[in-house]
Tab-separated table of C-alpha atoms and ligand atoms in Angstrom:
chain	number	residue	atom	x	y	z
A	1	MET	CA	-0.117	-0.248	0.111
A	2	ARG	CA	1.291	3.305	-0.757
A	3	CYS	CA	2.202	5.604	2.094
A	4	LEU	CA	0.727	9.088	2.422
A	5	GLY	CA	4.148	10.622	1.732
A	6	ALA	CA	4.430	9.227	-1.405
A	7	THR	CA	1.286	10.996	-2.740
A	8	LEU	CA	1.962	14.272	-1.253
A	9	PRO	CA	3.380	17.014	-3.688
A	10	LYS	CA	7.211	18.008	-3.662
A	11	SER	CA	6.393	20.947	-1.524
A	12	LEU	CA	4.671	18.653	1.368
A	13	ASN	CA	7.149	15.745	0.865
A	14	SER	CA	9.774	18.192	1.641
A	15	GLN	CA	8.111	18.891	4.898
A	16	VAL	CA	7.812	15.066	6.041
A	17	SER	CA	10.109	14.429	8.854
A	18	GLY	CA	13.027	12.211	8.381
A	19	ARG	CA	11.410	9.272	9.992
A	20	ALA	CA	11.127	6.294	7.854
A	21	ALA	CA	7.706	5.855	6.001
A	22	ILE	CA	5.550	3.217	7.467
A	23	ASP	CA	3.474	1.004	5.261
A	24	THR	CA	0.409	-0.267	7.247
A	25	GLU	CA	-2.902	-1.414	6.160
A	26	ARG	CA	-4.416	1.269	8.338
A	27	MET	CA	-2.487	4.300	7.620
A	28	LYS	CA	-1.810	6.111	10.774
A	29	PHE	CA	-0.522	9.759	10.259
A	30	ALA	CA	0.101	12.850	12.295
A	31	LEU	CA	0.099	16.577	11.156
A	32	ARG	CA	1.762	19.233	13.078
A	33	ALA	CA	0.225	22.773	12.744
A	34	ASP	CA	-1.733	25.415	14.475
A	35	LEU	CA	-5.164	23.693	15.232
A	36	LEU	CA	-8.331	25.726	15.017
A	37	ASP	CA	-11.947	24.482	15.281
A	38	PHE	CA	-15.105	24.972	17.615
A	39	THR	CA	-16.501	23.086	20.533
A	40	HIS	CA	-19.616	25.023	20.580
A	41	ALA	CA	-21.199	28.120	18.993
A	42	PRO	CA	-19.632	31.234	19.961
A	43	ALA	CA	-22.021	34.000	20.924
A	44	TRP	CA	-23.287	36.194	18.039
A	45	GLY	CA	-20.860	39.152	17.909
A	46	SER	CA	-18.491	37.916	20.467
A	47	THR	CA	-14.895	38.245	19.826
A	48	GLU	CA	-14.170	36.412	22.882
A	49	LEU	CA	-12.684	32.648	22.824
A	50	ASP	CA	-15.801	31.118	23.898
A	51	GLY	CA	-16.360	27.929	21.836
A	52	VAL	CA	-13.127	28.569	19.921
A	53	ARG	CA	-10.612	25.728	20.351
A	54	PHE	CA	-7.151	26.940	19.221
A	55	ARG	CA	-4.202	24.599	19.648
A	56	PRO	CA	-1.011	26.392	18.318
A	57	ASP	CA	1.627	23.826	17.344
A	58	HIS	CA	-0.216	20.563	17.854
A	59	TRP	CA	0.190	17.249	16.414
A	60	LEU	CA	-3.353	15.998	14.713
A	61	MET	CA	-3.429	12.265	14.639
A	62	VAL	CA	-5.377	10.197	12.047
A	63	ASP	CA	-5.851	6.691	12.026
A	64	GLY	CA	-7.452	5.703	8.824
A	65	LYS	CA	-10.418	7.638	8.094
A	66	ARG	CA	-10.824	9.053	11.462
A	67	ILE	CA	-9.225	11.586	13.911
A	68	ALA	CA	-7.132	9.702	16.672
A	69	GLY	CA	-6.156	12.600	19.029
A	70	ALA	CA	-4.039	15.646	19.311
A	71	LEU	CA	-0.620	16.031	21.281
A	72	PRO	CA	1.198	19.453	22.000
A	73	GLY	CA	3.952	19.657	19.129
A	74	SER	CA	6.486	18.946	21.904
A	75	GLN	CA	5.195	15.364	22.605
A	76	THR	CA	5.902	13.704	19.332
A	77	PRO	CA	3.768	10.870	18.413
A	78	GLY	CA	5.321	7.156	18.821
A	79	PRO	CA	7.089	5.406	16.048
A	80	ASP	CA	4.097	3.995	14.252
A	81	TRP	CA	2.733	7.286	13.294
A	82	GLN	CA	4.052	8.834	9.935
A	83	LEU	CA	4.859	12.414	10.676
A	84	HIS	CA	4.281	15.600	8.486
A	85	ASP	CA	5.590	18.763	9.964
A	86	HIS	CA	3.714	21.804	8.859
A	87	ARG	CA	4.566	24.207	11.936
A	88	GLY	CA	3.444	27.524	11.163
A	89	ARG	CA	0.476	26.718	9.121
A	90	LEU	CA	-3.158	26.205	9.730
A	91	LEU	CA	-5.063	23.118	10.276
A	92	MET	CA	-8.844	23.027	10.387
A	93	PRO	CA	-11.804	20.951	9.523
A	94	GLY	CA	-12.928	20.994	5.981
A	95	PHE	CA	-15.595	23.842	5.200
A	96	ILE	CA	-19.083	22.847	4.528
A	97	ASP	CA	-20.935	24.840	1.767
A	98	THR	CA	-24.687	24.321	2.043
A	99	HIS	CA	-25.920	25.703	-1.278
A	100	VAL	CA	-24.156	25.319	-4.835
A	101	HIS	CA	-25.053	24.441	-8.235
A	102	SER	CA	-22.719	21.943	-9.886
A	103	PRO	CA	-23.403	22.975	-13.362
A	104	GLN	CA	-23.412	26.387	-12.802
A	105	LEU	CA	-19.737	26.480	-13.095
A	106	ASP	CA	-20.288	26.995	-16.742
A	107	VAL	CA	-22.026	30.208	-15.984
A	108	ILE	CA	-20.041	31.679	-13.209
A	109	ALA	CA	-19.383	35.595	-13.588
A	110	SER	CA	-22.167	36.100	-16.185
A	111	TYR	CA	-22.716	39.840	-16.891
A	112	GLY	CA	-25.681	42.292	-16.440
A	113	THR	CA	-28.607	40.555	-14.931
A	114	GLY	CA	-30.999	39.992	-11.864
A	115	LEU	CA	-31.906	36.551	-10.668
A	116	LEU	CA	-34.802	35.872	-13.244
A	117	ASP	CA	-33.129	37.181	-16.255
A	118	TRP	CA	-30.096	35.419	-15.201
A	119	LEU	CA	-31.735	32.002	-15.113
A	120	ASN	CA	-33.399	32.515	-18.706
A	121	LYS	CA	-30.423	34.149	-20.312
A	122	TYR	CA	-27.508	31.954	-19.011
A	123	THR	CA	-28.321	29.260	-16.394
A	124	PHE	CA	-31.256	27.327	-18.019
A	125	PRO	CA	-29.451	27.323	-21.557
A	126	ALA	CA	-26.419	25.969	-19.604
A	127	GLU	CA	-27.758	23.439	-17.615
A	128	GLN	CA	-29.563	21.531	-20.928
A	129	ARG	CA	-26.002	20.308	-21.607
A	130	TYR	CA	-26.115	17.948	-18.814
A	131	ALA	CA	-28.705	15.483	-20.142
A	132	ASP	CA	-25.747	14.053	-22.108
A	133	PRO	CA	-23.999	11.676	-19.520
A	134	GLN	CA	-20.549	12.356	-20.596
A	135	VAL	CA	-21.090	16.293	-20.006
A	136	ALA	CA	-22.812	15.048	-16.342
A	137	HIS	CA	-19.689	12.912	-15.511
A	138	GLU	CA	-17.135	15.335	-16.743
A	139	GLY	CA	-18.977	18.322	-15.066
A	140	ALA	CA	-19.249	16.287	-11.562
A	141	ALA	CA	-15.432	15.755	-11.552
A	142	LEU	CA	-14.484	19.118	-12.381
A	143	PHE	CA	-17.069	20.607	-9.979
A	144	LEU	CA	-16.117	18.126	-6.923
A	145	ASP	CA	-12.235	18.606	-7.583
A	146	ALA	CA	-12.899	22.176	-7.442
A	147	LEU	CA	-14.822	22.180	-4.189
A	148	LEU	CA	-11.877	20.121	-2.601
A	149	ASP	CA	-9.319	22.323	-3.969
A	150	HIS	CA	-11.039	25.365	-2.480
A	151	GLY	CA	-11.012	23.589	1.131
A	152	THR	CA	-14.746	22.485	1.129
A	153	THR	CA	-15.125	19.058	1.979
A	154	LEU	CA	-18.958	18.841	2.071
A	155	ALA	CA	-21.503	20.625	0.011
A	156	VAL	CA	-25.278	20.439	-0.332
A	157	VAL	CA	-25.759	20.475	-4.210
A	158	PHE	CA	-28.027	21.413	-7.148
A	159	PRO	CA	-27.084	19.303	-10.201
A	160	THR	CA	-29.995	19.741	-12.969
A	161	VAL	CA	-33.255	17.905	-13.614
A	162	HIS	CA	-31.638	15.324	-15.401
A	163	LYS	CA	-31.315	12.005	-13.469
A	164	VAL	CA	-27.847	11.328	-14.710
A	165	ALA	CA	-26.442	14.559	-13.405
A	166	ALA	CA	-27.398	13.357	-9.954
A	167	VAL	CA	-25.916	9.890	-10.711
A	168	ALA	CA	-22.803	11.517	-11.966
A	169	LEU	CA	-22.258	13.657	-8.457
A	170	PHE	CA	-23.069	10.731	-6.186
A	171	GLU	CA	-20.626	8.422	-8.020
A	172	THR	CA	-17.869	10.931	-8.456
A	173	ALA	CA	-18.274	11.750	-4.867
A	174	ALA	CA	-17.968	8.128	-3.835
A	175	GLN	CA	-14.807	7.533	-5.815
A	176	ARG	CA	-13.329	10.462	-3.994
A	177	GLY	CA	-14.525	9.282	-0.599
A	178	MET	CA	-16.331	12.492	0.031
A	179	ALA	CA	-19.624	13.455	1.786
A	180	LEU	CA	-22.128	15.041	-0.610
A	181	VAL	CA	-25.704	15.850	-0.192
A	182	THR	CA	-27.675	16.256	-3.498
A	183	GLY	CA	-30.754	14.882	-5.611
A	184	LYS	CA	-32.277	15.246	-9.029
A	185	VAL	CA	-33.603	18.740	-9.537
A	186	LEU	CA	-37.603	19.016	-9.728
A	187	MET	CA	-39.073	21.339	-12.078
A	188	ASP	CA	-42.355	21.068	-14.238
A	189	ARG	CA	-43.391	24.549	-15.206
A	190	ASN	CA	-41.988	27.923	-16.087
A	191	ALA	CA	-38.934	26.504	-17.781
A	192	PRO	CA	-37.550	25.426	-20.995
A	193	PRO	CA	-39.128	22.164	-22.080
A	194	ALA	CA	-35.722	20.299	-22.000
A	195	LEU	CA	-35.289	20.957	-18.488
A	196	MET	CA	-38.926	19.962	-17.262
A	197	ASP	CA	-39.848	16.818	-15.626
A	198	GLU	CA	-43.390	15.416	-14.980
A	199	VAL	CA	-44.768	14.481	-11.608
A	200	ALA	CA	-45.061	10.720	-11.974
A	201	GLN	CA	-41.890	10.140	-13.699
A	202	ALA	CA	-40.003	12.435	-11.525
A	203	GLU	CA	-41.141	10.630	-8.332
A	204	LEU	CA	-39.906	7.118	-9.840
A	205	ASP	CA	-36.639	8.888	-10.507
A	206	CYS	CA	-36.521	9.997	-7.042
A	207	GLU	CA	-37.311	6.801	-5.452
A	208	ASP	CA	-34.599	4.805	-7.575
A	209	LEU	CA	-32.171	7.539	-6.704
A	210	ILE	CA	-33.047	7.183	-3.097
A	211	GLN	CA	-33.001	3.541	-2.970
A	212	ARG	CA	-29.460	3.447	-4.764
A	213	TYR	CA	-27.522	6.390	-3.310
A	214	HIS	CA	-29.172	7.527	0.012
A	215	ALA	CA	-27.134	6.735	3.135
A	216	ARG	CA	-24.617	4.756	0.862
A	217	GLY	CA	-21.448	5.353	2.003
A	218	ARG	CA	-21.259	9.250	2.799
A	219	ASN	CA	-23.980	9.904	0.022
A	220	ARG	CA	-27.164	11.455	1.210
A	221	TYR	CA	-30.130	12.310	-0.829
A	222	ALA	CA	-32.021	15.683	-0.940
A	223	VAL	CA	-35.279	16.087	-2.625
A	224	THR	CA	-34.478	19.243	-4.756
A	225	VAL	CA	-37.359	21.628	-5.481
A	226	ARG	CA	-35.598	24.232	-7.903
A	227	PHE	CA	-37.942	27.017	-6.435
A	228	ALA	CA	-41.876	27.261	-6.011
A	229	ALA	CA	-41.944	28.893	-9.509
A	230	THR	CA	-40.765	26.038	-11.208
A	231	SER	CA	-42.981	23.210	-9.832
A	232	SER	CA	-46.531	22.671	-10.021
A	233	ARG	CA	-48.810	22.178	-6.777
A	234	GLU	CA	-48.790	18.407	-7.344
A	235	GLN	CA	-45.136	18.408	-7.629
A	236	LEU	CA	-44.575	20.315	-4.481
A	237	ALA	CA	-46.967	17.636	-2.627
A	238	MET	CA	-44.953	14.787	-4.288
A	239	ALA	CA	-41.761	16.155	-2.929
A	240	GLY	CA	-43.582	16.556	0.659
A	241	THR	CA	-44.432	12.836	0.416
A	242	LEU	CA	-40.785	11.974	-0.350
A	243	CYS	CA	-39.556	13.636	2.512
A	244	ARG	CA	-41.984	12.027	4.921
A	245	ARG	CA	-41.563	8.571	3.265
A	246	HIS	CA	-37.853	8.493	3.577
A	247	ALA	CA	-36.440	9.100	6.993
A	248	GLY	CA	-33.085	10.959	6.796
A	249	VAL	CA	-33.432	12.618	3.303
A	250	TYR	CA	-32.904	16.392	2.921
A	251	MET	CA	-34.786	18.930	1.247
A	252	GLN	CA	-33.420	21.672	-0.913
A	253	THR	CA	-34.947	24.984	-2.411
A	254	HIS	CA	-34.659	28.429	-2.789
A	255	VAL	CA	-36.716	30.972	-1.211
A	256	ALA	CA	-37.446	34.843	-0.996
A	257	GLU	CA	-34.289	35.926	-2.772
A	258	ASN	CA	-35.167	38.568	-5.253
A	259	ALA	CA	-38.128	41.064	-5.108
A	260	ASP	CA	-39.556	40.332	-8.316
A	261	GLU	CA	-39.325	36.705	-7.694
A	262	VAL	CA	-41.345	37.314	-4.504
A	263	ARG	CA	-44.060	39.006	-6.434
A	264	TRP	CA	-43.948	36.121	-9.095
A	265	ILE	CA	-44.653	33.639	-6.355
A	266	ALA	CA	-47.436	35.589	-4.694
A	267	GLN	CA	-49.242	35.656	-8.181
A	268	LEU	CA	-48.638	31.867	-8.709
A	269	PHE	CA	-49.868	30.930	-5.114
A	270	PRO	CA	-52.298	33.787	-3.900
A	271	GLU	CA	-53.474	31.039	-1.172
A	272	ALA	CA	-50.227	31.253	0.619
A	273	ARG	CA	-49.664	33.812	3.254
A	274	SER	CA	-45.851	34.212	1.943
A	275	TYR	CA	-43.406	32.690	-0.252
A	276	LEU	CA	-42.086	30.607	2.687
A	277	ASP	CA	-45.666	29.278	3.246
A	278	VAL	CA	-45.816	27.696	-0.253
A	279	TYR	CA	-43.317	25.309	0.991
A	280	HIS	CA	-44.933	25.059	4.710
A	281	ARG	CA	-48.146	23.797	3.273
A	282	HIS	CA	-46.569	21.365	1.143
A	283	GLY	CA	-44.682	19.720	4.186
A	284	LEU	CA	-41.441	20.707	3.093
A	285	LEU	CA	-40.174	22.426	6.139
A	286	TYR	CA	-38.423	20.383	8.743
A	287	GLU	CA	-34.730	20.026	10.245
A	288	ARG	CA	-33.376	18.557	7.308
A	289	ALA	CA	-34.752	21.299	4.875
A	290	VAL	CA	-32.024	23.862	3.539
A	291	LEU	CA	-33.639	27.052	2.018
A	292	ALA	CA	-31.200	29.271	0.080
A	293	HIS	CA	-31.283	33.077	0.699
A	294	GLY	CA	-34.242	34.063	2.923
A	295	ILE	CA	-33.710	37.863	2.338
A	296	TRP	CA	-37.371	38.744	1.842
A	297	LEU	CA	-39.126	37.212	5.002
A	298	ASP	CA	-40.999	38.593	7.754
A	299	ASN	CA	-41.074	37.824	11.258
A	300	ALA	CA	-43.985	35.365	10.892
A	301	ASP	CA	-41.761	33.430	8.324
A	302	ARG	CA	-38.815	33.537	10.594
A	303	ALA	CA	-41.056	31.992	13.481
A	304	VAL	CA	-41.710	28.931	11.058
A	305	LEU	CA	-37.954	28.600	10.175
A	306	ARG	CA	-37.585	28.373	14.007
A	307	ASP	CA	-40.526	26.031	14.803
A	308	THR	CA	-39.605	23.622	11.868
A	309	GLY	CA	-35.843	23.600	12.341
A	310	THR	CA	-35.318	24.897	8.942
A	311	GLN	CA	-32.113	26.462	8.056
A	312	ILE	CA	-31.480	29.402	5.684
A	313	ALA	CA	-28.152	28.972	3.494
A	314	HIS	CA	-27.073	32.627	3.281
A	315	SER	CA	-25.377	33.201	0.033
A	316	PRO	CA	-23.692	36.413	0.248
A	317	THR	CA	-21.488	36.569	-3.024
A	318	SER	CA	-24.599	35.375	-4.872
A	319	ASN	CA	-26.977	38.169	-3.182
A	320	LEU	CA	-24.632	40.919	-4.101
A	321	PHE	CA	-23.730	39.717	-7.641
A	322	LEU	CA	-27.250	39.272	-8.792
A	323	GLY	CA	-28.387	42.391	-6.711
A	324	SER	CA	-30.836	40.429	-4.734
A	325	GLY	CA	-30.569	41.987	-1.383
A	326	LEU	CA	-28.814	41.866	2.180
A	327	PHE	CA	-29.515	39.078	4.396
A	328	ASP	CA	-30.649	40.141	7.960
A	329	TRP	CA	-28.564	37.920	9.967
A	330	GLN	CA	-29.429	39.809	13.229
A	331	ALA	CA	-33.068	39.072	12.758
A	332	ALA	CA	-32.130	35.392	12.289
A	333	VAL	CA	-30.269	35.573	15.497
A	334	ASP	CA	-32.975	37.347	17.379
A	335	THR	CA	-35.794	34.862	16.374
A	336	PRO	CA	-33.684	32.525	16.426
A	337	HIS	CA	-33.558	30.312	13.374
A	338	ARG	CA	-30.669	28.310	11.993
A	339	VAL	CA	-28.412	30.021	9.388
A	340	THR	CA	-25.416	28.403	7.281
A	341	LEU	CA	-23.196	29.814	4.589
A	342	ALA	CA	-23.013	28.996	1.208
A	343	SER	CA	-21.381	30.028	-2.296
A	344	ASP	CA	-24.365	29.515	-4.333
A	345	VAL	CA	-21.927	29.468	-7.454
A	346	GLY	CA	-22.956	30.239	-10.331
A	347	GLY	CA	-25.054	33.280	-8.865
A	348	GLY	CA	-22.132	33.383	-6.459
A	349	THR	CA	-18.875	34.255	-7.644
A	350	SER	CA	-16.446	32.059	-5.956
A	351	LEU	CA	-16.288	28.492	-4.388
A	352	SER	CA	-13.972	29.702	-1.638
A	353	MET	CA	-15.572	29.870	1.795
A	354	GLN	CA	-13.071	32.756	3.144
A	355	ARG	CA	-14.199	34.834	0.181
A	356	THR	CA	-18.198	33.904	1.064
A	357	ILE	CA	-17.533	34.847	4.469
A	358	ALA	CA	-15.453	38.339	3.680
A	359	GLU	CA	-18.665	38.959	1.657
A	360	ALA	CA	-21.125	38.056	4.541
A	361	TYR	CA	-19.000	40.315	6.661
A	362	LYS	CA	-19.625	43.146	4.398
A	363	VAL	CA	-23.207	42.471	3.994
A	364	GLN	CA	-23.830	42.550	7.647
A	365	ALA	CA	-21.620	45.808	7.938
A	366	LEU	CA	-24.072	47.377	5.366
A	367	ARG	CA	-26.783	46.579	7.702
A	368	GLY	CA	-25.233	48.094	10.708
A	369	THR	CA	-23.884	45.087	12.485
A	370	ARG	CA	-20.843	43.035	12.423
A	371	LEU	CA	-20.168	39.451	11.827
A	372	SER	CA	-17.451	37.917	13.856
A	373	ALA	CA	-14.531	35.774	12.785
A	374	TRP	CA	-15.735	33.089	15.187
A	375	THR	CA	-19.383	33.149	14.138
A	376	ALA	CA	-18.403	33.208	10.655
A	377	LEU	CA	-16.131	30.218	10.969
A	378	TYR	CA	-18.154	28.262	13.068
A	379	THR	CA	-20.897	28.773	10.813
A	380	ALA	CA	-18.861	27.340	8.134
A	381	THR	CA	-17.619	24.107	9.842
A	382	ARG	CA	-19.307	22.805	13.181
A	383	GLY	CA	-22.411	25.004	12.847
A	384	ALA	CA	-23.229	23.524	9.275
A	385	ALA	CA	-22.570	19.963	10.470
A	386	GLU	CA	-24.961	20.658	13.437
A	387	ALA	CA	-27.610	22.202	11.000
A	388	LEU	CA	-27.212	19.086	8.789
A	389	GLY	CA	-27.428	16.640	11.515
A	390	LEU	CA	-23.822	15.577	10.534
A	391	ALA	CA	-21.912	16.896	13.725
A	392	HIS	CA	-21.101	13.347	15.190
A	393	GLU	CA	-19.156	12.668	11.765
A	394	ILE	CA	-17.643	16.033	10.470
A	395	GLY	CA	-17.351	19.641	11.163
A	396	HIS	CA	-14.706	19.634	13.967
A	397	LEU	CA	-11.242	18.032	15.204
A	398	ASP	CA	-13.035	16.031	17.951
A	399	THR	CA	-11.355	12.306	18.251
A	400	GLY	CA	-13.750	9.868	16.387
A	401	THR	CA	-14.902	12.148	13.603
A	402	GLN	CA	-13.853	11.710	9.949
A	403	ALA	CA	-10.447	13.070	9.125
A	404	ASP	CA	-11.933	15.872	6.486
A	405	LEU	CA	-8.997	18.215	7.023
A	406	VAL	CA	-7.686	21.048	5.145
A	407	LEU	CA	-4.212	22.904	5.790
A	408	TRP	CA	-3.697	26.535	5.118
A	409	GLU	CA	-1.021	28.944	4.942
A	410	TRP	CA	-1.652	31.823	7.280
A	411	ALA	CA	-0.740	34.165	4.770
A	412	GLN	CA	-0.064	34.156	0.793
A	413	GLY	CA	1.754	37.356	-0.702
A	414	LYS	CA	3.558	40.083	0.762
A	415	VAL	CA	0.699	42.215	1.723
A	416	ALA	CA	-1.158	39.195	3.814
A	417	GLN	CA	2.235	38.218	5.160
A	418	ASN	CA	2.785	41.613	6.657
A	419	ARG	CA	-0.608	41.795	7.791
A	420	ASP	CA	-0.209	38.445	9.597
A	421	ASP	CA	3.282	39.499	10.996
A	422	ILE	CA	1.811	42.336	12.799
A	423	ALA	CA	-1.066	40.514	14.395
A	424	ARG	CA	1.079	37.760	15.795
A	425	GLY	CA	3.258	40.214	17.108
A	426	ALA	CA	6.339	39.534	14.980
A	427	VAL	CA	6.996	43.473	13.849
A	428	PRO	CA	9.119	45.334	16.467
A	429	GLY	CA	7.062	48.416	17.874
A	430	LEU	CA	3.826	46.850	17.060
A	431	GLN	CA	2.088	44.826	19.796
A	432	MET	CA	0.684	41.380	19.280
A	433	GLN	CA	-3.048	41.249	18.522
A	434	ASP	CA	-5.552	38.913	19.798
A	435	LEU	CA	-6.328	35.748	18.054
A	436	HIS	CA	-9.621	37.109	16.784
A	437	ALA	CA	-7.623	39.831	15.185
A	438	ARG	CA	-5.396	37.396	13.195
A	439	VAL	CA	-8.039	35.037	12.011
A	440	PHE	CA	-10.470	37.851	10.923
A	441	ALA	CA	-7.296	39.376	8.793
A	442	TRP	CA	-6.907	35.664	7.324
A	443	LEU	CA	-10.749	35.237	6.508
A	444	MET	CA	-10.822	38.872	4.806
A	445	LEU	CA	-7.345	38.001	2.869
A	446	ALA	CA	-7.035	34.500	2.167
A	447	ASP	CA	-8.790	32.169	-0.641
A	448	GLU	CA	-8.101	28.952	-2.186
A	449	ARG	CA	-4.431	30.082	-3.060
A	450	ASN	CA	-3.828	29.785	0.651
A	451	ARG	CA	-4.768	26.063	0.714
A	452	VAL	CA	-1.630	23.701	1.084
A	453	GLY	CA	-3.671	20.239	1.366
A	454	THR	CA	-6.988	18.560	1.626
A	455	TRP	CA	-7.631	15.338	3.175
A	456	VAL	CA	-10.865	13.366	2.597
A	457	ALA	CA	-11.742	10.797	5.201
A	458	GLY	CA	-7.951	10.705	5.957
A	459	ARG	CA	-7.175	10.534	2.346
A	460	TRP	CA	-5.007	13.164	0.792
A	461	HIS	CA	-6.680	14.738	-2.253
A	462	LYS	CA	-4.524	15.156	-5.235
A	463	ALA	CA	-5.041	18.659	-6.773
A	464	ALA	CA	-7.007	18.396	-10.078
B	1	LIG	N1	-33.741	30.434	-7.959
B	1	LIG	C1	-34.248	29.452	-8.616
B	1	LIG	N2	-33.165	29.041	-9.269
B	1	LIG	C2	-31.875	29.386	-8.977
B	1	LIG	C3	-30.524	29.086	-9.139
B	1	LIG	O1	-30.144	28.343	-9.974
B	1	LIG	N3	-29.832	30.075	-8.304
B	1	LIG	C4	-30.110	31.265	-7.619
B	1	LIG	N4	-29.379	31.734	-6.998
B	1	LIG	N5	-31.554	31.256	-7.576
B	1	LIG	C5	-32.163	30.490	-7.961
B	2	LIG	ZN1	-28.964	28.532	-5.823
């Protein structure tokens, strides 16, 4: 069996300590770095260390697929551990992106439109290509490798209406050992004919996909309603039935993203109190429901989110790029209802969760409040795992969890290096800043170029 060192790129290999590589069936290795994760949710707006677990210069030990423990850097693990010394780097659980569209890598950064025109002009034409199995499989590989290359180890993903596009994602994720939540998109009206399904066949397709892929390995199924505008009442009812029939499946959709969209939904569903109520009436809101955006909600809607355990996948780069609006995170905290963070590529402009967090900070700044580095990072790791009911497996560095890990440079480039040197007190005449200041600056300045390596269930991911 190959040892980990043999699979690492040159720059990483050179960091491996001189100790002889150990070929064992169950690979045991330890990474030395600054470890950062969360034990519980930090208080909103607090820059204190409550919930923050920072272990500078520690070994994180990985036995097979799982985290086996941690030791201070001075206590070198025994001879049966293969050692990788990354002192001065940052090791964290992989990021979780709770809303992203795999086929929309093809339309990321498309000019000049708001949501509904953007769907018609760019997105729907691009998604039609995914009827072709070759396009679907190549697209899935490109997309999942891109996620890992950006430091994201779990995503909740929209493919297209085509069954083959969901199959391609499930199978490609399984090849990589990667956790994934996805499902065939449901849409039976207000879309190009090539992107529409029909209720009875869609139900059969979903049933088949659930049987074949849900809770198989690290794959999980999500009943995927594109949005209320593209599903008939019959299809929404069918989706609700699937959610009740199959314990453990997720539900994903969009809600209250754009003012024109909200007006359109009110015309399509005059019987509903609000956009969110359309989903509530069809039994689609529950603790494994992930609704993207949620910008144009009122307090009655927020109470429904709270009472049903539904989460909003806040997608700031998308909301700014499409001009959709400014998500009210403070209102979510006041309610309270669950919030996670999402790239929403291709409405969103980057798969990087640091960039997503930086834009989330700016959105809240425009609303007159501040998003702490701790709330943001917790939300993109352990918080998302908890919201998805997966915190027993991922989202933190507790012993026994899956080793979905990402190693980062604290700084990339001279400006970021200078800023990090100042934050950690390495510049004479300037006092060391607190850990929050350092991590906040990292979040604002870092992106995928800071990534050194990704491990998926203990297996190093070779960059695509
Ligand atoms: N609403 C319905 N479909 C989409 C989509 O693909 N992207 C975004 N951002 N919003 C949507
Ligand atoms: Zn979306």
